[in-house]
PDB file of C-alpha atoms in Angstrom:
ATOM      1  CA  MET A   1      50.242  15.613 -79.838  1.00 46.00           C
ATOM      2  CA  LYS A   2      50.538  18.243 -77.179  1.00 46.00           C
ATOM      3  CA  GLY A   3      47.368  19.959 -76.143  1.00 47.00           C
ATOM      4  CA  GLN A   4      46.409  22.149 -73.102  1.00 45.00           C
ATOM      5  CA  GLY A   5      47.502  19.196 -70.950  1.00 48.00           C
ATOM      6  CA  PRO A   6      46.518  18.748 -67.263  1.00 48.00           C
ATOM      7  CA  SER A   7      45.572  22.010 -65.481  1.00 49.00           C
ATOM      8  CA  MET A   8      44.840  23.245 -62.071  1.00 47.00           C
ATOM      9  CA  ALA A   9      41.195  23.006 -62.919  1.00 43.00           C
ATOM     10  CA  SER A  10      41.435  19.258 -63.105  1.00 43.00           C
ATOM     11  CA  MET A  11      42.115  19.049 -59.303  1.00 38.00           C
ATOM     12  CA  ASN A  12      38.335  18.758 -58.471  1.00 42.00           C
ATOM     13  CA  CYS A  13      38.064  15.278 -60.074  1.00 38.00           C
ATOM     14  CA  ALA A  14      41.685  13.917 -60.127  1.00 35.00           C
ATOM     15  CA  VAL A  15      42.132  13.511 -56.423  1.00 37.00           C
ATOM     16  CA  SER A  16      40.777  10.443 -54.514  1.00 34.00           C
ATOM     17  CA  VAL A  17      43.473   8.189 -52.985  1.00 30.00           C
ATOM     18  CA  LEU A  18      46.429  10.516 -53.854  1.00 32.00           C
ATOM     19  CA  VAL A  19      46.883  14.228 -54.432  1.00 35.00           C
ATOM     20  CA  ALA A  20      50.049  16.298 -54.169  1.00 32.00           C
ATOM     21  CA  VAL A  21      51.972  17.878 -51.442  1.00 29.00           C
ATOM     22  CA  PHE A  22      55.661  18.611 -50.921  1.00 32.00           C
ATOM     23  CA  VAL A  23      56.894  18.390 -47.333  1.00 31.00           C
ATOM     24  CA  GLY A  24      60.320  18.343 -45.923  1.00 32.00           C
ATOM     25  CA  LEU A  25      62.639  19.787 -48.565  1.00 34.00           C
ATOM     26  CA  GLY A  26      65.452  19.104 -46.263  1.00 35.00           C
ATOM     27  CA  CYS A  27      69.136  19.707 -46.914  1.00 37.00           C
ATOM     28  CA  ILE A  28      71.890  18.729 -44.692  1.00 37.00           C
ATOM     29  CA  GLY A  29      72.822  21.337 -42.140  1.00 40.00           C
ATOM     30  CA  CYS A  30      70.941  23.582 -39.700  1.00 45.00           C
ATOM     31  CA  ALA A  31      67.843  25.436 -40.825  1.00 53.00           C
ATOM     32  CA  GLN A  32      68.110  29.142 -40.916  1.00 74.00           C
ATOM     33  CA  GLN A  33      65.530  31.757 -39.913  1.00 88.00           C
ATOM     34  CA  LEU A  34      63.455  33.029 -42.863  1.00 92.00           C
ATOM     35  CA  PRO A  35      64.475  36.521 -43.803  1.00 93.00           C
ATOM     36  CA  ARG A  36      61.844  39.181 -42.869  1.00 94.00           C
ATOM     37  CA  TYR A  37      60.962  42.243 -44.797  1.00 94.00           C
ATOM     38  CA  PRO A  38      59.334  45.699 -43.995  1.00 94.00           C
ATOM     39  CA  VAL A  39      56.085  46.185 -45.976  1.00 92.00           C
ATOM     40  CA  MET A  40      57.272  46.894 -49.455  1.00 94.00           C
ATOM     41  CA  SER A  41      55.333  47.884 -52.580  1.00 94.00           C
ATOM     42  CA  VAL A  42      53.494  45.129 -54.559  1.00 93.00           C
ATOM     43  CA  GLU A  43      56.011  45.342 -57.410  1.00 94.00           C
ATOM     44  CA  GLU A  44      59.051  44.956 -55.015  1.00 95.00           C
ATOM     45  CA  SER A  45      57.413  42.116 -53.274  1.00 95.00           C
ATOM     46  CA  ILE A  46      56.648  40.232 -56.501  1.00 94.00           C
ATOM     47  CA  THR A  47      60.277  40.785 -57.693  1.00 94.00           C
ATOM     48  CA  VAL A  48      61.551  39.108 -54.507  1.00 94.00           C
ATOM     49  CA  VAL A  49      59.237  36.144 -54.884  1.00 94.00           C
ATOM     50  CA  ALA A  50      59.825  35.695 -58.559  1.00 93.00           C
ATOM     51  CA  GLU A  51      63.640  35.885 -58.076  1.00 93.00           C
ATOM     52  CA  ARG A  52      63.431  33.161 -55.432  1.00 91.00           C
ATOM     53  CA  PHE A  53      61.691  30.806 -57.875  1.00 91.00           C
ATOM     54  CA  GLU A  54      63.876  31.767 -60.732  1.00 92.00           C
ATOM     55  CA  GLY A  55      66.825  30.637 -58.643  1.00 92.00           C
ATOM     56  CA  VAL A  56      65.630  27.123 -58.422  1.00 94.00           C
ATOM     57  CA  ARG A  57      66.176  25.237 -61.683  1.00 94.00           C
ATOM     58  CA  THR A  58      66.034  21.605 -60.562  1.00 95.00           C
ATOM     59  CA  ILE A  59      65.000  19.637 -57.390  1.00 95.00           C
ATOM     60  CA  SER A  60      65.824  16.002 -56.631  1.00 94.00           C
ATOM     61  CA  ALA A  61      64.959  14.286 -53.499  1.00 92.00           C
ATOM     62  CA  ARG A  62      63.834  11.144 -51.665  1.00 92.00           C
ATOM     63  CA  CYS A  63      60.312  11.443 -50.319  1.00 92.00           C
ATOM     64  CA  ASP A  64      57.557  10.037 -48.103  1.00 91.00           C
ATOM     65  CA  VAL A  65      54.019  10.091 -49.762  1.00 86.00           C
ATOM     66  CA  THR A  66      50.865  10.158 -47.864  1.00 82.00           C
ATOM     67  CA  ALA A  67      47.490  10.062 -49.711  1.00 77.00           C
ATOM     68  CA  ARG A  68      44.195  10.563 -48.086  1.00 77.00           C
ATOM     69  CA  ASP A  69      40.938   9.908 -49.792  1.00 74.00           C
ATOM     70  CA  SER A  70      37.430  11.535 -49.318  1.00 71.00           C
ATOM     71  CA  LYS A  71      36.741   8.899 -46.550  1.00 74.00           C
ATOM     72  CA  GLY A  72      39.789   9.887 -44.601  1.00 75.00           C
ATOM     73  CA  GLU A  73      41.660   6.544 -45.344  1.00 76.00           C
ATOM     74  CA  ASP A  74      45.438   6.927 -45.816  1.00 79.00           C
ATOM     75  CA  VAL A  75      48.018   5.146 -48.152  1.00 82.00           C
ATOM     76  CA  ARG A  76      51.644   5.758 -47.318  1.00 88.00           C
ATOM     77  CA  LEU A  77      54.515   5.206 -49.787  1.00 90.00           C
ATOM     78  CA  ASP A  78      58.246   5.681 -50.083  1.00 94.00           C
ATOM     79  CA  GLY A  79      59.387   7.558 -53.160  1.00 92.00           C
ATOM     80  CA  ALA A  80      61.661   9.755 -55.154  1.00 94.00           C
ATOM     81  CA  VAL A  81      61.027  12.933 -57.011  1.00 93.00           C
ATOM     82  CA  ALA A  82      62.874  14.868 -59.722  1.00 95.00           C
ATOM     83  CA  ILE A  83      61.814  18.332 -60.964  1.00 94.00           C
ATOM     84  CA  GLU A  84      63.100  20.446 -63.778  1.00 94.00           C
ATOM     85  CA  PHE A  85      61.379  23.821 -64.016  1.00 92.00           C
ATOM     86  CA  PRO A  86      59.278  25.083 -65.785  1.00 88.00           C
ATOM     87  CA  GLY A  87      57.443  21.916 -66.670  1.00 90.00           C
ATOM     88  CA  ARG A  88      59.150  18.544 -66.167  1.00 93.00           C
ATOM     89  CA  MET A  89      58.623  16.172 -63.126  1.00 92.00           C
ATOM     90  CA  ARG A  90      58.981  12.493 -62.300  1.00 94.00           C
ATOM     91  CA  LEU A  91      57.492  10.994 -59.117  1.00 91.00           C
ATOM     92  CA  ARG A  92      58.183   7.263 -58.390  1.00 92.00           C
ATOM     93  CA  ALA A  93      56.758   5.441 -55.302  1.00 91.00           C
ATOM     94  CA  TRP A  94      57.135   2.082 -53.567  1.00 92.00           C
ATOM     95  CA  LYS A  95      55.253   0.057 -51.218  1.00 88.00           C
ATOM     96  CA  PHE A  96      57.120  -2.779 -49.318  1.00 88.00           C
ATOM     97  CA  ASN A  97      60.133  -2.086 -51.667  1.00 88.00           C
ATOM     98  CA  GLN A  98      58.095  -2.865 -54.715  1.00 89.00           C
ATOM     99  CA  ALA A  99      57.538  -0.020 -57.370  1.00 90.00           C
ATOM    100  CA  VAL A 100      53.772   0.726 -57.491  1.00 87.00           C
ATOM    101  CA  LEU A 101      53.419   4.143 -59.053  1.00 87.00           C
ATOM    102  CA  ASP A 102      55.134   6.314 -61.582  1.00 89.00           C
ATOM    103  CA  ILE A 103      53.990   9.777 -62.685  1.00 88.00           C
ATOM    104  CA  THR A 104      55.963  11.704 -65.338  1.00 91.00           C
ATOM    105  CA  ILE A 105      55.179  15.126 -66.467  1.00 90.00           C
ATOM    106  CA  ASP A 106      57.024  16.641 -69.622  1.00 89.00           C
ATOM    107  CA  ASP A 107      55.566  20.045 -70.398  1.00 81.00           C
ATOM    108  CA  GLU A 108      51.960  19.513 -71.415  1.00 74.00           C
ATOM    109  CA  ASP A 109      51.962  15.751 -71.407  1.00 85.00           C
ATOM    110  CA  ALA A 110      51.522  13.469 -68.472  1.00 86.00           C
ATOM    111  CA  TRP A 111      52.029   9.714 -68.191  1.00 88.00           C
ATOM    112  CA  VAL A 112      51.012   7.307 -65.443  1.00 85.00           C
ATOM    113  CA  TRP A 113      51.905   3.809 -64.552  1.00 87.00           C
ATOM    114  CA  MET A 114      50.560   1.729 -61.528  1.00 82.00           C
ATOM    115  CA  ARG A 115      51.554  -1.794 -60.698  1.00 80.00           C
ATOM    116  CA  GLU A 116      48.775  -4.283 -61.226  1.00 71.00           C
ATOM    117  CA  ARG A 117      48.031  -7.136 -58.690  1.00 57.00           C
ATOM    118  CA  GLU A 118      45.769  -9.979 -59.651  1.00 45.00           C
ATOM    119  CA  GLY A 119      44.449  -8.005 -62.669  1.00 44.00           C
ATOM    120  CA  GLU A 120      43.850  -4.775 -60.710  1.00 43.00           C
ATOM    121  CA  ALA A 121      45.930  -1.760 -59.968  1.00 43.00           C
ATOM    122  CA  ALA A 122      47.712  -1.980 -56.647  1.00 44.00           C
ATOM    123  CA  LEU A 123      46.518   1.433 -55.668  1.00 50.00           C
ATOM    124  CA  GLY A 124      42.880   1.208 -56.620  1.00 46.00           C
ATOM    125  CA  SER A 125      41.006   2.513 -59.691  1.00 43.00           C
ATOM    126  CA  GLY A 126      43.398   5.405 -60.630  1.00 42.00           C
ATOM    127  CA  GLU A 127      40.667   7.992 -60.674  1.00 42.00           C
ATOM    128  CA  TRP A 128      42.574   9.866 -57.969  1.00 44.00           C
ATOM    129  CA  LEU A 129      45.790  10.192 -60.093  1.00 48.00           C
ATOM    130  CA  PRO A 130      47.268  13.654 -59.273  1.00 51.00           C
ATOM    131  CA  ALA A 131      49.208  14.197 -62.606  1.00 57.00           C
ATOM    132  CA  GLY A 132      47.038  17.342 -63.327  1.00 61.00           C
ATOM    133  CA  GLN A 133      47.785  18.679 -59.986  1.00 66.00           C
ATOM    134  CA  PHE A 134      51.525  18.226 -60.318  1.00 71.00           C
ATOM    135  CA  ALA A 135      51.480  19.964 -63.713  1.00 75.00           C
ATOM    136  CA  ALA A 136      49.480  22.810 -62.166  1.00 77.00           C
ATOM    137  CA  ALA A 137      52.039  23.215 -59.321  1.00 80.00           C
ATOM    138  CA  LEU A 138      54.861  23.398 -61.827  1.00 83.00           C
ATOM    139  CA  ARG A 139      53.141  26.169 -63.701  1.00 84.00           C
ATOM    140  CA  VAL A 140      52.218  28.389 -60.876  1.00 89.00           C
ATOM    141  CA  LEU A 141      55.692  27.971 -58.990  1.00 87.00           C
ATOM    142  CA  SER A 142      57.399  29.968 -61.740  1.00 87.00           C
ATOM    143  CA  PRO A 143      58.614  33.503 -62.195  1.00 90.00           C
ATOM    144  CA  SER A 144      56.460  34.102 -65.225  1.00 90.00           C
ATOM    145  CA  TRP A 145      53.251  33.381 -63.327  1.00 92.00           C
ATOM    146  CA  PHE A 146      54.206  36.044 -60.557  1.00 93.00           C
ATOM    147  CA  ALA A 147      55.371  38.527 -63.178  1.00 90.00           C
ATOM    148  CA  ALA A 148      51.913  38.455 -64.739  1.00 92.00           C
ATOM    149  CA  ALA A 149      49.967  38.634 -61.501  1.00 94.00           C
ATOM    150  CA  ALA A 150      48.479  41.878 -59.929  1.00 95.00           C
ATOM    151  CA  ALA A 151      47.548  42.593 -56.236  1.00 96.00           C
ATOM    152  CA  ASP A 152      43.857  42.230 -55.144  1.00 96.00           C
ATOM    153  CA  ASP A 153      43.732  45.373 -52.898  1.00 94.00           C
ATOM    154  CA  ALA A 154      40.583  44.281 -51.055  1.00 95.00           C
ATOM    155  CA  ARG A 155      42.235  41.129 -49.884  1.00 94.00           C
ATOM    156  CA  THR A 156      45.666  42.628 -49.159  1.00 95.00           C
ATOM    157  CA  SER A 157      46.985  43.810 -45.744  1.00 95.00           C
ATOM    158  CA  ASP A 158      50.231  44.386 -44.024  1.00 94.00           C
ATOM    159  CA  ALA A 159      50.134  40.757 -42.986  1.00 96.00           C
ATOM    160  CA  THR A 160      48.953  39.288 -46.390  1.00 97.00           C
ATOM    161  CA  LEU A 161      49.546  40.027 -50.080  1.00 97.00           C
ATOM    162  CA  THR A 162      46.937  38.492 -52.288  1.00 97.00           C
ATOM    163  CA  LEU A 163      47.645  38.235 -56.065  1.00 97.00           C
ATOM    164  CA  VAL A 164      45.412  37.278 -58.926  1.00 96.00           C
ATOM    165  CA  GLY A 165      47.302  35.765 -61.839  1.00 94.00           C
ATOM    166  CA  PRO A 166      46.654  34.041 -65.142  1.00 91.00           C
ATOM    167  CA  ALA A 167      44.290  31.146 -65.467  1.00 88.00           C
ATOM    168  CA  LEU A 168      46.051  27.883 -66.409  1.00 80.00           C
ATOM    169  CA  GLU A 169      43.773  27.218 -69.481  1.00 79.00           C
ATOM    170  CA  PRO A 170      41.423  29.285 -71.591  1.00 82.00           C
ATOM    171  CA  ASP A 171      37.971  30.050 -69.942  1.00 84.00           C
ATOM    172  CA  ALA A 172      39.175  28.745 -66.561  1.00 82.00           C
ATOM    173  CA  PRO A 173      39.025  30.887 -63.386  1.00 87.00           C
ATOM    174  CA  ALA A 174      41.941  33.010 -62.514  1.00 92.00           C
ATOM    175  CA  VAL A 175      44.551  31.713 -59.930  1.00 93.00           C
ATOM    176  CA  VAL A 176      44.633  33.497 -56.586  1.00 95.00           C
ATOM    177  CA  CYS A 177      47.861  33.309 -54.508  1.00 96.00           C
ATOM    178  CA  THR A 178      48.039  34.317 -50.940  1.00 97.00           C
ATOM    179  CA  ILE A 179      51.608  35.392 -49.687  1.00 97.00           C
ATOM    180  CA  ASP A 180      52.852  35.961 -46.200  1.00 97.00           C
ATOM    181  CA  ARG A 181      53.986  39.529 -46.482  1.00 97.00           C
ATOM    182  CA  PRO A 182      56.608  39.562 -43.590  1.00 97.00           C
ATOM    183  CA  THR A 183      58.588  36.705 -45.159  1.00 97.00           C
ATOM    184  CA  LEU A 184      57.369  37.094 -48.770  1.00 96.00           C
ATOM    185  CA  THR A 185      56.612  33.418 -49.042  1.00 96.00           C
ATOM    186  CA  PRO A 186      53.575  32.214 -51.058  1.00 96.00           C
ATOM    187  CA  ARG A 187      51.283  30.053 -48.924  1.00 96.00           C
ATOM    188  CA  ARG A 188      48.194  29.154 -50.977  1.00 94.00           C
ATOM    189  CA  PHE A 189      47.024  28.962 -54.492  1.00 92.00           C
ATOM    190  CA  THR A 190      43.269  28.605 -55.254  1.00 90.00           C
ATOM    191  CA  LEU A 191      41.024  28.981 -58.260  1.00 86.00           C
ATOM    192  CA  ASP A 192      39.249  32.391 -57.855  1.00 87.00           C
ATOM    193  CA  GLY A 193      35.980  31.696 -56.120  1.00 79.00           C
ATOM    194  CA  ARG A 194      36.917  27.892 -55.418  1.00 78.00           C
ATOM    195  CA  GLU A 195      38.324  27.296 -51.910  1.00 75.00           C
ATOM    196  CA  ASP A 196      37.852  23.528 -52.271  1.00 74.00           C
ATOM    197  CA  VAL A 197      40.682  23.194 -54.724  1.00 80.00           C
ATOM    198  CA  ALA A 198      44.154  24.412 -53.498  1.00 86.00           C
ATOM    199  CA  ILE A 199      47.856  24.099 -53.402  1.00 87.00           C
ATOM    200  CA  THR A 200      49.167  25.014 -49.927  1.00 88.00           C
ATOM    201  CA  LEU A 201      52.751  25.600 -49.234  1.00 91.00           C
ATOM    202  CA  ASP A 202      54.316  25.881 -45.704  1.00 87.00           C
ATOM    203  CA  GLN A 203      57.097  24.909 -43.409  1.00 85.00           C
ATOM    204  CA  TYR A 204      59.534  27.268 -45.327  1.00 88.00           C
ATOM    205  CA  GLU A 205      63.174  26.964 -44.665  1.00 82.00           C
ATOM    206  CA  VAL A 206      66.472  28.537 -45.969  1.00 88.00           C
ATOM    207  CA  TYR A 207      68.882  26.156 -47.650  1.00 84.00           C
ATOM    208  CA  GLY A 208      72.018  28.203 -48.670  1.00 87.00           C
ATOM    209  CA  GLU A 209      70.542  30.737 -51.258  1.00 86.00           C
ATOM    210  CA  VAL A 210      67.341  28.889 -51.587  1.00 91.00           C
ATOM    211  CA  VAL A 211      64.175  29.648 -49.704  1.00 91.00           C
ATOM    212  CA  TRP A 212      61.732  26.781 -50.289  1.00 89.00           C
ATOM    213  CA  PRO A 213      58.698  25.239 -48.646  1.00 86.00           C
ATOM    214  CA  ARG A 214      59.157  22.057 -46.650  1.00 81.00           C
ATOM    215  CA  ARG A 215      55.531  21.047 -47.352  1.00 83.00           C
ATOM    216  CA  MET A 216      53.218  21.501 -50.366  1.00 81.00           C
ATOM    217  CA  ARG A 217      49.795  20.147 -50.351  1.00 83.00           C
ATOM    218  CA  ILE A 218      47.422  19.735 -53.169  1.00 79.00           C
ATOM    219  CA  SER A 219      43.850  19.093 -52.144  1.00 80.00           C
ATOM    220  CA  GLY A 220      40.500  18.614 -53.872  1.00 74.00           C
ATOM    221  CA  ALA A 221      36.989  17.270 -53.275  1.00 68.00           C
ATOM    222  CA  GLU A 222      38.199  13.706 -53.539  1.00 69.00           C
ATOM    223  CA  GLY A 223      41.163  13.852 -51.169  1.00 72.00           C
ATOM    224  CA  GLU A 224      44.659  15.093 -50.456  1.00 78.00           C
ATOM    225  CA  LEU A 225      48.286  13.969 -51.090  1.00 78.00           C
ATOM    226  CA  THR A 226      51.259  14.895 -48.997  1.00 81.00           C
ATOM    227  CA  ILE A 227      54.854  14.313 -50.243  1.00 82.00           C
ATOM    228  CA  ARG A 228      57.548  14.687 -47.565  1.00 86.00           C
ATOM    229  CA  LEU A 229      61.049  15.284 -49.259  1.00 83.00           C
ATOM    230  CA  TYR A 230      64.474  14.609 -47.823  1.00 87.00           C
ATOM    231  CA  GLN A 231      68.079  14.205 -48.915  1.00 87.00           C
ATOM    232  CA  THR A 232      67.228  17.016 -51.258  1.00 85.00           C
ATOM    233  CA  GLU A 233      69.504  18.712 -53.879  1.00 91.00           C
ATOM    234  CA  PHE A 234      68.828  21.874 -55.642  1.00 94.00           C
ATOM    235  CA  ASN A 235      70.093  22.964 -59.173  1.00 94.00           C
ATOM    236  CA  GLN A 236      71.859  19.649 -59.870  1.00 94.00           C
ATOM    237  CA  GLU A 237      71.763  18.106 -63.422  1.00 95.00           C
ATOM    238  CA  HIS A 238      69.459  15.241 -63.680  1.00 94.00           C
ATOM    239  CA  ALA A 239      70.610  11.911 -65.344  1.00 92.00           C
ATOM    240  CA  GLU A 240      69.811  11.498 -68.992  1.00 91.00           C
ATOM    241  CA  GLY A 241      66.439   9.918 -69.464  1.00 91.00           C
ATOM    242  CA  ALA A 242      65.215  11.082 -65.996  1.00 94.00           C
ATOM    243  CA  PHE A 243      61.937  12.208 -67.440  1.00 94.00           C
ATOM    244  CA  VAL A 244      61.377   9.322 -69.901  1.00 93.00           C
ATOM    245  CA  PRO A 245      58.149   7.490 -68.740  1.00 91.00           C
ATOM    246  CA  PRO A 246      58.200   3.752 -68.319  1.00 91.00           C
ATOM    247  CA  ARG A 247      57.386   1.646 -71.291  1.00 88.00           C
ATOM    248  CA  ARG A 248      53.945   0.613 -69.940  1.00 88.00           C
ATOM    249  CA  ALA A 249      53.002   4.112 -68.790  1.00 88.00           C
ATOM    250  CA  LYS A 250      49.799   5.462 -70.063  1.00 86.00           C
ATOM    251  CA  LEU A 251      49.612   8.981 -71.661  1.00 85.00           C
ATOM    252  CA  LEU A 252      46.777  10.804 -70.102  1.00 76.00           C
ATOM    253  CA  PRO A 253      44.227  12.716 -72.357  1.00 71.00           C
TER     254      PRO A 253
END
């Protein structure tokens, strides 16, 4: 049964050994300079940003995954990611060529599987699982979120446009987005009044008609996860069953 599902508010307790970040959305070819814009009205700026996200229907890529827990200890994995906006994602990861992690998001539901070794999960307790963070990222990286956002004049300048948009669940704080105004690229999402929980996007590049971050970081009190993507394809159809979780995956509450 579908409920509210994982939300951005779950970041504070869902990150320990892994949390979520997209780095290196690299396509073959030379990177182009980001387009730059004169200072435009808030409405015009939001339109540009929303149209960019609207132009990306799917993403598929190989990736490197780096997780850092609250003690500063790192875990590195190889992986692959498939995304279908607005709400589907599959992340699979390997260590020493053995599958160790699968996270599947399908709209409001999230499933997780981790390989067990001698009766224990190969990557620890699982309290760090970033499924909620991934779901939150999918929801804020959408034209509809930007269309419903409004400028915070007190935090807006010629260099930075700050938007306050809808919360991701009832009674949760609003989401704040900071946008680099010269390039109209979103750089950081936080919960209003909560700087310890964030989705950070940077290293933007131009890939044909697509302007996309090479890195996306989701961080919380328990740690931080970085995913570096390469061999990336945009707007390609995913294989049938791409978002079907493995049989032994557990549905998160």
